[in-house]
Amino acid sequence: MRVRSWTTRLAIPLVAIGLIAAGCSSDDTSAPAGSTDALGTTNDINPKDVGEIRDGGNLRLALGALPQNWNGLTNDGNDADTAALLRPTMPRAFKTDAAANLSVNTDYFTDIQLTSTEPKQVVTYTINPKAVWSDGTPITWEDIQSQAHAMSGVDKSFLIAATAGFDRVEKVERGVDDKQAVITFAKHYADWRGQFAGTTFFFPKSITSTPEAFNKGALQDPGPSAGPFIVQSVDRAQGRVVLGHNPKWWGDKPKLDTITFSVLDNSAQLPALQNNEIDAVGIASRDELKTAQSTAGIVLRRAPGNQWSHLTFNGATGSILADAKLRVAISKAIDRQAIATATQNGLVENPKPLNNHIYMRGQEGYQDNNLPFDPTAAAKELDDLGWKLNGNVREKDGRKLEIRDVMYNQDVWVQIAQIIQQNLAQVGVKLNIETKPGTGFFSDGIIPGNFDVGQWSWVGDPFPLSSLSQIWGYNPEDIQGNYGRIGSPELNDLIEQAVSELDPKKAIELANQVDRKVFEEGHSLPLTQSPGNIAVRDNLANFGAAGLATYDYTKIGFLK
C-alpha cells in the first residue's frame, strides 16, 4: 500500500523512504558525497549502541498538518503525516533492513509462516503472548480477523484507502489459541507479507469492527495503540502532538522520553532547525542544503528512498482529459529530464527522471517503461485528435485545450509546474497553475477529482505489488487511490495476474507489463525519485536517512 504526501518535504522518513529534495537549476552541479539517484543497500542514521545514548530527551519533528483521521487505513487517513505519527505507536508484522530484507517483528509476532500454497494459500500468524493494546486488551486473532473483514471491500461502508490483498482472503480462523490467526486466501496474493507491515498498519478490532468505528472512531484522537510510544497529548490550537512512553509496552524501554511533532509551514521548517526548535528536516532545495551544511551542530544524512513525485491526470467521464489518446499526447510533450535536472541539480550526482511507476531505480524489477519526450509527435497526435491551433491555444468544438494543474503551495511543486507549463505551451496546450494549502488538499481537492492534473508524492514500502490495485486498478464504485479515475478491463486483468503470482520473478515481469500499460493509458507520469537529503542534529543517534530500513524507536536518542 502507498500513502500520499502533498509536500516534497517530510520531517522524518517512513519505511523505506527518503525525501524528495528539489532545488533551482544552476551551473553548480556539486552534490553531496556519495549521492545517487538509486536505492541502495545502506542507510545513514548515525548507528550507535544504546549504551552510548543518554536516557531521556525529546525528539522534535515537523508535520505539515494534523491528521484528518488517525485511522491510517481510511482514505482520508492515508497520508504521510499521519503515517509518521502512527509508526512509533502501532504494530507491524515485519521489519526491514537497509537492503529491504524482511524479518519477523518479534515484539508483536513470534512466528509468521506461509504454511500452504496449494490447493489454497494459507498464512499463519503467531502473536507474541505479551502483546497488548494500550488499553490493556490482549492482541488476538480477532484483531486480525476484524481488520481483514474491514479491508476486504465487501462492505462498501468501510471507507478504506486500499484493500491491501484482503479482498483475496477467504477466511481468518483461530489457530491453536487466541494468539494465533490462520488466514486462508481464496486467491493467491503475492505481497501477503505486507498486509500488516509497510504502510499498512495493524489496528485493534475496536477501530475496525464496524463502519462507524472505522470511518469516524479516530477522527479527533487515536484509538488504542501498541507501540513503545503512545499519543500523550494532541493540542489542535497549537498544532502539536506529543508521544510519550506506552505504560503497557512489554519490549525494550525507549531511550527518548518523548517525541514531539509540531505543525510548521514548509518555509518555516529549516529556520526552525537553525533556531533549535526541531531536530531534523528534509532538504528541499540546493540553497537549503548549503544553509544546513553551514549551520553549527547540524549534519547532512542521506539514503535514497521510495518516495517519488508525479503528476496524475483526471480522466473521469466529462473531464477535458477523458480521452486516453489526449492524455498520452500531452504526456509526450512533458520534458521530465528537464524537470529532474532543474529540481535535483546539485542534490544528486546525475539527475534522472523516474521511468517506472512501480519500482524505484536500483530496486529489483526496475526497467524503463516510459513514453519518450517527443513534442513533435505530441503536436501531430493533438492535430489528429481534432485539437487545432487557434492562436496560441488549441481548440476543438469551441472548447479551448486549457487545463488546471493543482498542487500544494510549495516552491518545488510550482517550479515543476512552470516547466510543464512551458513545455505544453510549445504544443498549444494552456496549463493554469493552482496552488492549494496542505489542509484539505486531498479531502477537498484530489480525492473528489477537483483537478485536471494533480501533483503530489507517493510514499511506498517494500511491497510494491500491493499498490497495483490501489492506484491503477479501476472500479467506479471503489476508487481507492485511483483519483484520476482512469483504467481499463485490460489493465485490471494484468494487475490481477501480477498480484496472484507467487513466483517473484514472474510477478516482476507481470508488474512491468502493468507499468507499461499505465503509461499507455495516460494515467500518470512519474517525475523524480527522492534523493533523501536530511539535516539532523549531530548528536542524534539511530535516526536520519533510513533508506530501506525500518526504525527501532526504542534505540533513537541523543548521545551522552
Coordinates of C-alpha atoms in Angstrom, one line a residue:
M1 CA 0.0 0.0 0.0
R2 CA 1.1 3.6 -0.7
V3 CA 0.4 6.7 1.2
R4 CA 0.1 10.2 -0.1
S5 CA 2.2 13.3 0.6
W6 CA 1.2 16.7 -0.7
T7 CA 4.6 18.2 0.2
T8 CA 8.0 17.4 -1.2
R9 CA 9.5 17.6 2.3
L10 CA 8.9 15.2 5.2
A11 CA 10.1 15.7 8.8
I12 CA 11.0 12.1 9.1
P13 CA 11.4 9.3 6.6
L14 CA 8.8 6.4 6.7
V15 CA 9.6 2.8 6.0
A16 CA 12.0 2.6 3.1
I17 CA 11.8 6.2 2.0
G18 CA 13.9 9.3 1.8
L19 CA 12.9 12.8 0.9
I20 CA 12.1 14.3 -2.4
A21 CA 14.7 17.1 -2.4
A22 CA 14.4 19.7 -5.1
G23 CA 16.1 22.9 -5.9
C24 CA 16.8 25.5 -8.6
S25 CA 18.7 25.0 -11.8
S26 CA 22.3 26.1 -11.5
D27 CA 25.7 25.7 -13.1
D28 CA 26.9 24.3 -9.8
T29 CA 26.3 20.6 -10.1
S30 CA 28.2 19.6 -6.9
A31 CA 26.2 17.1 -4.9
P32 CA 26.5 15.5 -1.5
A33 CA 29.3 13.0 -1.4
G34 CA 28.2 9.5 -2.4
S35 CA 24.8 10.8 -3.6
T36 CA 23.0 8.7 -6.2
D37 CA 19.5 8.5 -7.6
A38 CA 19.1 4.8 -6.9
L39 CA 18.0 2.8 -3.9
G40 CA 21.0 1.5 -2.0
T41 CA 21.7 -1.2 0.5
T42 CA 22.9 1.1 3.3
N43 CA 21.3 3.9 5.3
D44 CA 22.7 6.9 7.1
I45 CA 21.3 7.1 10.7
N46 CA 24.4 7.5 12.9
P47 CA 24.2 4.0 14.3
K48 CA 25.2 3.7 17.9
D49 CA 24.9 1.1 20.7
V50 CA 22.2 2.0 23.2
G51 CA 25.0 2.2 25.9
E52 CA 26.2 5.4 24.1
I53 CA 22.8 7.0 24.3
R54 CA 21.6 9.0 27.2
D55 CA 18.3 8.2 28.9
G56 CA 15.6 10.8 28.2
G57 CA 15.3 13.7 25.8
N58 CA 12.6 15.0 23.4
L59 CA 12.9 14.4 19.7
R60 CA 11.3 17.3 17.9
L61 CA 9.9 16.9 14.4
A62 CA 7.8 18.8 12.0
L63 CA 4.4 18.0 10.4
G64 CA 2.6 19.7 7.5
A65 CA -0.8 19.1 9.1
L66 CA -2.5 17.2 11.9
P67 CA -4.3 14.0 10.9
Q68 CA -7.8 14.3 9.4
N69 CA -8.3 10.8 10.6
W70 CA -6.0 8.8 12.9
N71 CA -7.0 5.6 11.2
G72 CA -4.3 5.2 8.6
L73 CA -6.4 2.5 6.8
T74 CA -9.0 5.0 5.8
N75 CA -9.0 7.0 2.6
D76 CA -8.7 10.3 4.5
G77 CA -6.1 9.0 6.9
N78 CA -3.8 7.6 4.2
D79 CA -1.2 10.4 4.1
A80 CA 2.5 10.7 5.1
D81 CA 2.0 13.0 8.1
T82 CA -0.5 10.6 9.7
A83 CA 1.8 7.7 9.0
A84 CA 4.7 9.5 10.6
L85 CA 2.7 9.8 13.8
L86 CA 1.5 6.2 13.8
R87 CA 4.8 4.5 13.2
P88 CA 6.2 4.8 16.8
T89 CA 2.8 3.7 18.2
M90 CA 1.4 0.9 16.0
P91 CA 2.3 -2.7 15.4
R92 CA 3.9 -4.1 12.2
A93 CA 4.4 -7.7 11.3
F94 CA 7.8 -7.3 9.7
K95 CA 11.0 -5.2 10.0
T96 CA 13.3 -4.4 7.1
D97 CA 17.0 -3.7 7.0
A98 CA 18.8 -1.3 4.7
A99 CA 18.6 -3.8 1.8
A100 CA 14.9 -4.4 2.3
N101 CA 15.4 -7.8 3.7
L102 CA 12.5 -8.8 5.9
S103 CA 12.5 -10.3 9.4
V104 CA 9.6 -11.0 11.7
N105 CA 8.9 -8.2 14.1
T106 CA 9.1 -10.3 17.3
D107 CA 7.8 -7.6 19.5
Y108 CA 4.4 -8.5 18.0
F109 CA 4.7 -11.9 16.4
T110 CA 6.8 -14.9 17.4
D111 CA 6.3 -16.5 14.0
I112 CA 4.8 -15.8 10.6
Q113 CA 4.7 -18.6 8.1
L114 CA 3.4 -19.3 4.6
T115 CA 2.1 -22.7 5.6
S116 CA 0.5 -23.7 2.3
T117 CA 0.3 -22.6 -1.3
E118 CA -1.9 -25.4 -2.8
P119 CA -4.8 -26.0 -3.0
K120 CA -5.1 -22.6 -1.3
Q121 CA -2.6 -20.1 0.1
V122 CA -2.5 -20.2 3.9
V123 CA -0.5 -17.9 6.2
T124 CA -0.3 -18.5 10.0
Y125 CA 0.5 -15.6 12.4
T126 CA 1.5 -16.4 15.9
I127 CA 1.2 -13.4 18.2
N128 CA 3.6 -12.6 20.9
P129 CA 1.9 -13.7 24.2
K130 CA 3.0 -10.4 25.8
A131 CA 1.4 -8.2 23.1
V132 CA -1.4 -6.0 24.3
W133 CA -3.1 -2.8 23.1
S134 CA -2.6 0.3 25.1
D135 CA -5.9 0.0 26.9
G136 CA -4.8 -3.4 28.3
T137 CA -6.8 -5.6 25.8
P138 CA -4.7 -8.5 24.6
I139 CA -3.8 -8.6 20.9
T140 CA -5.5 -11.7 19.5
W141 CA -6.5 -13.4 16.3
E142 CA -9.8 -11.5 16.4
D143 CA -8.0 -8.2 15.7
I144 CA -6.6 -9.8 12.5
Q145 CA -10.0 -11.2 11.5
S146 CA -11.7 -7.8 12.1
Q147 CA -9.1 -5.9 10.0
A148 CA -9.3 -8.5 7.2
H149 CA -13.1 -8.0 7.0
A150 CA -13.0 -4.2 7.1
M151 CA -10.3 -4.1 4.4
S152 CA -11.9 -6.7 2.2
G153 CA -14.1 -4.3 0.3
V154 CA -17.1 -6.5 0.7
D155 CA -18.9 -3.8 2.8
K156 CA -18.6 -0.6 1.0
S157 CA -19.5 1.3 4.2
F158 CA -15.8 0.9 5.3
L159 CA -14.1 3.9 3.6
I160 CA -10.8 2.1 3.0
A161 CA -7.7 3.5 1.3
A162 CA -6.9 0.2 -0.3
T163 CA -7.8 -3.5 0.1
A164 CA -4.1 -4.5 0.6
G165 CA -4.9 -8.0 -0.6
F166 CA -7.7 -8.6 2.0
D167 CA -10.2 -8.7 -0.9
R168 CA -8.5 -12.1 -1.7
V169 CA -8.9 -13.5 1.8
E170 CA -11.5 -16.3 2.2
K171 CA -11.4 -16.6 6.0
V172 CA -9.5 -15.9 9.1
E173 CA -9.7 -18.5 11.8
R174 CA -8.4 -19.0 15.3
G175 CA -5.3 -21.2 15.5
V176 CA -4.1 -23.2 18.4
D177 CA -5.2 -20.5 20.8
D178 CA -6.3 -16.8 20.8
K179 CA -2.8 -15.8 20.0
Q180 CA -2.7 -17.4 16.6
A181 CA -4.5 -16.5 13.4
V182 CA -4.8 -18.6 10.3
I183 CA -5.5 -16.7 7.1
T184 CA -6.8 -18.7 4.1
F185 CA -6.8 -17.0 0.7
A186 CA -9.5 -17.5 -1.9
K187 CA -6.9 -16.4 -4.5
H188 CA -3.2 -16.2 -4.3
Y189 CA -1.7 -12.9 -3.0
A190 CA 1.9 -12.1 -3.9
D191 CA 2.5 -9.4 -1.3
W192 CA 1.0 -11.2 1.7
R193 CA 3.9 -10.2 3.9
G194 CA 2.8 -6.6 3.6
Q195 CA -0.7 -7.0 4.9
F196 CA 0.3 -5.9 8.4
A197 CA 3.6 -4.3 7.6
G198 CA 5.0 -1.4 5.5
T199 CA 2.4 1.3 5.2
T200 CA -0.5 -0.9 6.1
F201 CA -0.8 -0.6 9.9
F202 CA -2.3 -3.2 12.3
F203 CA -5.2 -1.8 14.2
P204 CA -7.3 -3.2 17.1
K205 CA -10.8 -4.6 16.4
S206 CA -12.3 -1.6 18.4
I207 CA -11.3 0.5 15.4
T208 CA -12.1 -2.0 12.6
S209 CA -15.2 -3.8 13.8
T210 CA -17.9 -1.5 12.4
P211 CA -18.0 1.1 9.6
E212 CA -18.8 3.8 12.2
A213 CA -15.8 3.0 14.3
F214 CA -13.6 2.6 11.2
N215 CA -14.6 5.8 9.5
K216 CA -15.2 8.1 12.5
G217 CA -13.8 6.5 15.6
A218 CA -10.4 8.1 15.3
L219 CA -11.3 11.5 13.7
Q220 CA -10.2 13.6 16.6
D221 CA -8.0 11.4 18.6
P222 CA -6.3 8.0 18.0
G223 CA -7.7 4.8 19.4
P224 CA -5.8 2.1 21.2
S225 CA -2.2 1.6 20.0
A226 CA 0.6 -0.9 20.8
G227 CA 4.0 0.6 20.2
P228 CA 6.8 1.7 22.5
F229 CA 5.2 5.2 22.4
I230 CA 1.7 6.3 22.8
V231 CA 0.0 9.6 21.9
Q232 CA 0.2 11.6 25.1
S233 CA -1.4 14.8 24.0
V234 CA -2.9 16.5 21.0
D235 CA -3.1 20.3 21.0
R236 CA -5.0 21.3 17.9
A237 CA -4.8 25.0 18.8
Q238 CA -1.0 24.9 18.8
G239 CA -0.7 22.2 16.2
R240 CA 1.2 19.9 18.4
V241 CA 1.3 16.2 19.1
V242 CA 3.4 14.7 21.9
L243 CA 4.2 11.0 22.1
G244 CA 5.3 9.5 25.5
H245 CA 6.1 6.1 26.8
N246 CA 3.4 3.4 26.5
P247 CA 2.9 2.2 30.1
K248 CA 1.7 -1.2 28.7
W249 CA 4.8 -1.7 26.5
W250 CA 6.4 -5.0 27.0
G251 CA 9.6 -4.6 24.9
D252 CA 12.8 -2.7 25.4
K253 CA 12.4 0.7 27.1
P254 CA 12.8 3.6 24.7
K255 CA 15.8 5.9 25.3
L256 CA 13.8 9.0 24.5
D257 CA 11.2 10.3 26.9
T258 CA 9.0 12.0 24.2
I259 CA 8.7 12.7 20.5
T260 CA 7.0 16.0 19.7
F261 CA 5.5 16.8 16.3
S262 CA 4.7 20.4 15.5
V263 CA 2.8 21.6 12.5
L264 CA 5.0 24.1 10.7
D265 CA 4.6 25.8 7.4
N266 CA 7.0 24.4 4.8
S267 CA 9.0 27.6 4.7
A268 CA 9.4 27.6 8.5
Q269 CA 10.9 24.2 8.9
L270 CA 14.6 24.8 8.1
P271 CA 14.6 28.1 10.1
A272 CA 13.1 26.0 13.0
L273 CA 16.0 23.6 12.7
Q274 CA 18.5 26.5 12.8
N275 CA 16.8 28.0 15.8
N276 CA 17.0 24.7 17.7
E277 CA 13.2 24.3 17.7
I278 CA 13.2 20.9 15.8
D279 CA 15.9 18.3 15.3
A280 CA 15.5 17.1 11.7
V281 CA 14.2 18.3 8.4
G282 CA 14.2 17.2 4.8
I283 CA 16.1 19.4 2.5
A284 CA 14.0 20.8 -0.3
S285 CA 16.5 22.9 -2.3
R286 CA 20.1 23.4 -3.1
D287 CA 20.1 26.6 -1.1
E288 CA 18.7 24.8 1.9
L289 CA 21.4 22.2 1.5
K290 CA 24.1 24.9 1.7
T291 CA 22.3 26.5 4.7
A292 CA 22.1 23.3 6.6
Q293 CA 25.7 22.4 5.9
S294 CA 26.8 25.8 7.3
T295 CA 24.7 25.5 10.5
A296 CA 26.6 24.6 13.6
G297 CA 25.6 21.3 15.2
I298 CA 23.8 20.1 12.0
V299 CA 24.9 17.3 9.8
L300 CA 23.5 16.0 6.5
R301 CA 22.4 12.4 6.2
R302 CA 21.2 10.8 3.1
A303 CA 19.9 7.5 1.7
P304 CA 17.7 7.5 -1.4
G305 CA 14.2 6.0 -0.8
N306 CA 11.0 5.2 -2.5
Q307 CA 9.0 8.4 -2.2
W308 CA 8.5 9.8 -5.7
S309 CA 6.9 12.9 -7.2
H310 CA 4.5 12.5 -10.0
L311 CA 1.5 14.0 -11.8
T312 CA -1.9 12.3 -12.3
F313 CA -4.3 13.1 -15.0
N314 CA -8.1 13.4 -14.3
G315 CA -9.7 11.1 -16.9
A316 CA -13.2 11.0 -15.3
T317 CA -16.1 11.0 -17.7
G318 CA -16.9 14.5 -18.8
S319 CA -13.4 15.9 -17.9
I320 CA -11.4 17.6 -20.5
L321 CA -8.8 14.8 -20.3
A322 CA -11.2 11.9 -20.5
D323 CA -9.7 10.8 -23.8
A324 CA -6.7 8.5 -23.2
K325 CA -5.1 9.5 -26.6
L326 CA -5.3 13.1 -25.5
R327 CA -3.6 12.3 -22.2
V328 CA -0.8 10.3 -24.0
A329 CA -0.2 13.2 -26.4
I330 CA 0.2 15.6 -23.6
S331 CA 2.5 13.2 -21.7
K332 CA 4.8 13.1 -24.7
A333 CA 5.1 16.9 -24.6
I334 CA 6.4 17.0 -21.0
D335 CA 10.2 17.0 -20.6
R336 CA 10.7 15.0 -17.4
Q337 CA 14.5 15.1 -17.8
A338 CA 14.4 18.9 -17.7
I339 CA 12.3 18.6 -14.5
A340 CA 14.9 16.3 -13.0
T341 CA 17.8 18.5 -13.9
A342 CA 16.1 21.7 -12.7
T343 CA 14.9 20.3 -9.4
Q344 CA 17.8 17.9 -8.4
N345 CA 20.8 19.6 -9.9
G346 CA 23.3 19.9 -7.0
L347 CA 21.4 17.4 -4.9
V348 CA 22.3 14.2 -6.7
E349 CA 25.3 13.5 -8.9
N350 CA 23.3 12.6 -12.1
P351 CA 19.7 13.8 -12.0
K352 CA 17.4 11.5 -14.0
P353 CA 13.6 11.1 -14.2
L354 CA 11.9 8.1 -12.8
N355 CA 10.7 5.8 -15.6
N356 CA 8.6 3.3 -13.7
H357 CA 5.5 3.7 -11.5
I358 CA 6.1 0.5 -9.5
Y359 CA 9.8 0.0 -8.9
M360 CA 12.4 2.6 -8.0
R361 CA 15.7 2.9 -9.8
G362 CA 18.2 0.4 -8.3
Q363 CA 15.4 -1.8 -7.0
E364 CA 15.0 -5.3 -8.4
G365 CA 12.4 -5.1 -11.1
Y366 CA 13.1 -1.6 -12.3
Q367 CA 13.1 -1.0 -16.0
D368 CA 12.5 1.9 -18.2
N369 CA 8.9 1.7 -19.5
N370 CA 8.2 5.4 -20.1
L371 CA 6.8 7.2 -23.1
P372 CA 9.7 9.2 -24.6
F373 CA 9.7 13.0 -24.7
D374 CA 8.6 13.9 -28.2
P375 CA 6.9 17.2 -28.7
T376 CA 6.7 16.8 -32.5
A377 CA 4.8 13.6 -32.1
A378 CA 2.6 15.2 -29.4
A379 CA 1.7 18.0 -31.7
K380 CA 0.8 15.7 -34.6
E381 CA -1.3 13.5 -32.3
L382 CA -3.2 16.5 -31.0
D383 CA -3.9 17.6 -34.6
D384 CA -5.1 14.1 -35.4
L385 CA -7.5 14.2 -32.4
G386 CA -9.1 17.4 -33.8
W387 CA -7.4 19.8 -31.3
K388 CA -6.4 22.5 -33.8
L389 CA -4.3 25.6 -33.1
N390 CA -6.2 28.8 -32.8
G391 CA -3.6 31.4 -32.0
N392 CA -1.5 30.0 -29.2
V393 CA -4.1 27.6 -27.8
R394 CA -5.7 24.6 -29.4
E395 CA -9.5 24.3 -29.7
K396 CA -12.0 21.6 -30.5
D397 CA -15.7 22.0 -30.9
G398 CA -15.4 25.5 -29.5
R399 CA -13.5 24.4 -26.3
K400 CA -10.0 25.5 -25.6
L401 CA -7.4 23.0 -24.5
E402 CA -6.9 24.6 -21.2
I403 CA -6.2 22.5 -18.1
R404 CA -5.8 23.2 -14.3
D405 CA -2.7 21.9 -12.5
V406 CA -3.4 21.6 -8.8
M407 CA -0.6 21.3 -6.2
Y408 CA 0.4 22.2 -2.7
N409 CA 1.8 25.7 -2.4
Q410 CA 5.4 24.9 -2.3
D411 CA 8.2 26.4 -4.4
V412 CA 9.3 23.0 -5.7
W413 CA 5.9 22.0 -7.0
V414 CA 5.4 25.4 -8.6
Q415 CA 8.8 25.1 -10.3
I416 CA 7.8 21.7 -11.7
A417 CA 4.5 23.1 -12.9
Q418 CA 6.2 26.1 -14.6
I419 CA 8.4 23.7 -16.6
I420 CA 5.3 21.7 -17.6
Q421 CA 3.5 24.9 -18.4
Q422 CA 6.3 26.0 -20.8
N423 CA 6.5 22.5 -22.4
L424 CA 2.8 22.4 -23.1
A425 CA 2.7 25.9 -24.4
Q426 CA 5.0 24.8 -27.2
V427 CA 2.3 22.4 -28.4
G428 CA -0.7 24.7 -27.9
V429 CA -1.9 23.4 -24.5
K430 CA -2.6 26.1 -21.9
L431 CA -1.7 25.0 -18.3
N432 CA -3.1 27.1 -15.4
I433 CA -1.2 26.6 -12.1
E434 CA -3.4 26.4 -9.0
T435 CA -1.7 26.2 -5.6
K436 CA -3.5 25.0 -2.5
P437 CA -2.9 24.8 1.3
G438 CA -1.9 21.5 2.8
T439 CA -5.1 21.3 5.0
G440 CA -7.8 19.7 2.9
F441 CA -5.5 19.3 -0.1
F442 CA -6.6 15.7 -0.6
S443 CA -10.0 15.6 1.0
D444 CA -11.3 18.7 -0.7
G445 CA -9.4 18.6 -4.0
I446 CA -7.7 15.4 -5.1
I447 CA -10.0 12.7 -3.8
P448 CA -13.2 14.2 -5.2
G449 CA -11.4 14.9 -8.5
N450 CA -11.3 18.7 -8.5
F451 CA -8.3 18.9 -10.8
D452 CA -7.3 18.3 -14.4
V453 CA -3.7 17.5 -13.5
G454 CA -2.7 16.9 -9.9
Q455 CA 0.8 16.9 -8.4
W456 CA 1.7 15.1 -5.2
S457 CA 4.1 12.4 -3.9
W458 CA 3.5 8.7 -3.3
V459 CA 5.3 7.1 -0.3
G460 CA 5.8 3.4 -0.7
D461 CA 7.1 0.4 1.2
P462 CA 8.9 -2.8 0.3
F463 CA 5.7 -4.3 -1.0
P464 CA 5.0 -2.6 -4.4
L465 CA 2.6 -5.2 -5.8
S466 CA 0.1 -4.3 -3.0
S467 CA -0.3 -0.9 -4.6
L468 CA -1.3 -2.1 -8.1
S469 CA -5.0 -2.4 -7.4
Q470 CA -5.0 0.6 -5.0
I471 CA -3.7 3.2 -7.5
W472 CA -4.0 1.8 -11.1
G473 CA -6.9 -0.7 -10.8
Y474 CA -10.2 0.9 -11.7
N475 CA -13.6 0.2 -10.1
P476 CA -16.0 3.1 -10.4
E477 CA -17.7 2.0 -7.2
D478 CA -14.4 1.9 -5.2
I479 CA -11.7 4.3 -6.5
Q480 CA -9.3 3.7 -3.5
G481 CA -6.2 5.7 -4.6
N482 CA -7.1 6.0 -8.3
Y483 CA -8.0 9.6 -8.0
G484 CA -7.8 10.2 -11.8
R485 CA -10.5 7.6 -12.3
I486 CA -8.6 6.0 -15.2
G487 CA -8.3 2.4 -16.1
S488 CA -9.5 -0.4 -18.3
P489 CA -10.5 -4.1 -18.2
E490 CA -7.2 -5.0 -19.8
L491 CA -5.2 -3.2 -17.1
N492 CA -7.3 -4.7 -14.4
D493 CA -6.6 -8.2 -15.8
L494 CA -2.9 -7.6 -15.9
I495 CA -3.0 -6.4 -12.3
E496 CA -4.9 -9.5 -11.3
Q497 CA -2.2 -11.7 -12.9
A498 CA 0.7 -9.9 -11.2
V499 CA -0.9 -9.8 -7.7
S500 CA -1.8 -13.5 -8.0
E501 CA 1.7 -14.6 -8.9
L502 CA 3.7 -16.2 -6.1
D503 CA 6.8 -16.7 -8.2
P504 CA 8.8 -13.4 -7.5
K505 CA 10.5 -13.3 -10.9
K506 CA 7.2 -13.9 -12.8
A507 CA 5.5 -11.3 -10.6
I508 CA 8.1 -8.7 -11.6
E509 CA 7.6 -9.4 -15.3
L510 CA 3.9 -9.0 -14.9
A511 CA 4.2 -5.9 -12.8
N512 CA 6.3 -4.3 -15.6
Q513 CA 3.6 -5.1 -18.1
V514 CA 1.2 -3.3 -15.8
D515 CA 3.5 -0.3 -15.7
R516 CA 3.8 -0.1 -19.4
K517 CA 0.0 -0.2 -19.7
V518 CA -0.3 2.6 -17.1
F519 CA 1.9 4.8 -19.4
E520 CA 0.0 3.8 -22.5
E521 CA -3.4 4.8 -20.9
G522 CA -2.0 8.2 -19.9
H523 CA -2.8 7.5 -16.3
S524 CA 0.0 9.4 -14.7
L525 CA 3.7 10.4 -15.1
P526 CA 6.4 9.6 -12.5
L527 CA 8.8 12.5 -12.3
T528 CA 11.7 12.0 -9.8
Q529 CA 12.8 9.7 -7.1
S530 CA 13.7 11.1 -3.7
P531 CA 17.4 11.9 -3.2
G532 CA 16.9 11.7 0.6
N533 CA 19.0 14.6 2.0
I534 CA 18.0 15.1 5.6
A535 CA 19.6 17.6 8.0
V536 CA 19.7 16.5 11.6
R537 CA 21.4 17.3 14.9
D538 CA 24.9 15.8 15.0
N539 CA 24.3 14.3 18.5
L540 CA 21.2 12.4 17.4
A541 CA 21.7 8.6 17.0
N542 CA 19.9 5.8 15.2
F543 CA 17.9 8.3 13.2
G544 CA 18.2 10.2 9.9
A545 CA 18.1 8.8 6.4
A546 CA 16.7 5.3 7.0
G547 CA 16.9 4.2 3.3
L548 CA 15.0 0.9 3.1
A549 CA 15.2 0.1 6.8
T550 CA 12.6 0.5 9.5
Y551 CA 13.4 2.4 12.6
D552 CA 13.7 0.9 16.1
Y553 CA 12.1 3.7 18.0
T554 CA 13.4 2.3 21.3
K555 CA 17.0 3.0 20.2
I556 CA 16.7 6.5 18.9
G557 CA 18.2 9.1 21.2
F558 CA 20.8 11.7 21.9
L559 CA 24.4 10.8 22.6
K560 CA 25.8 11.1 26.1

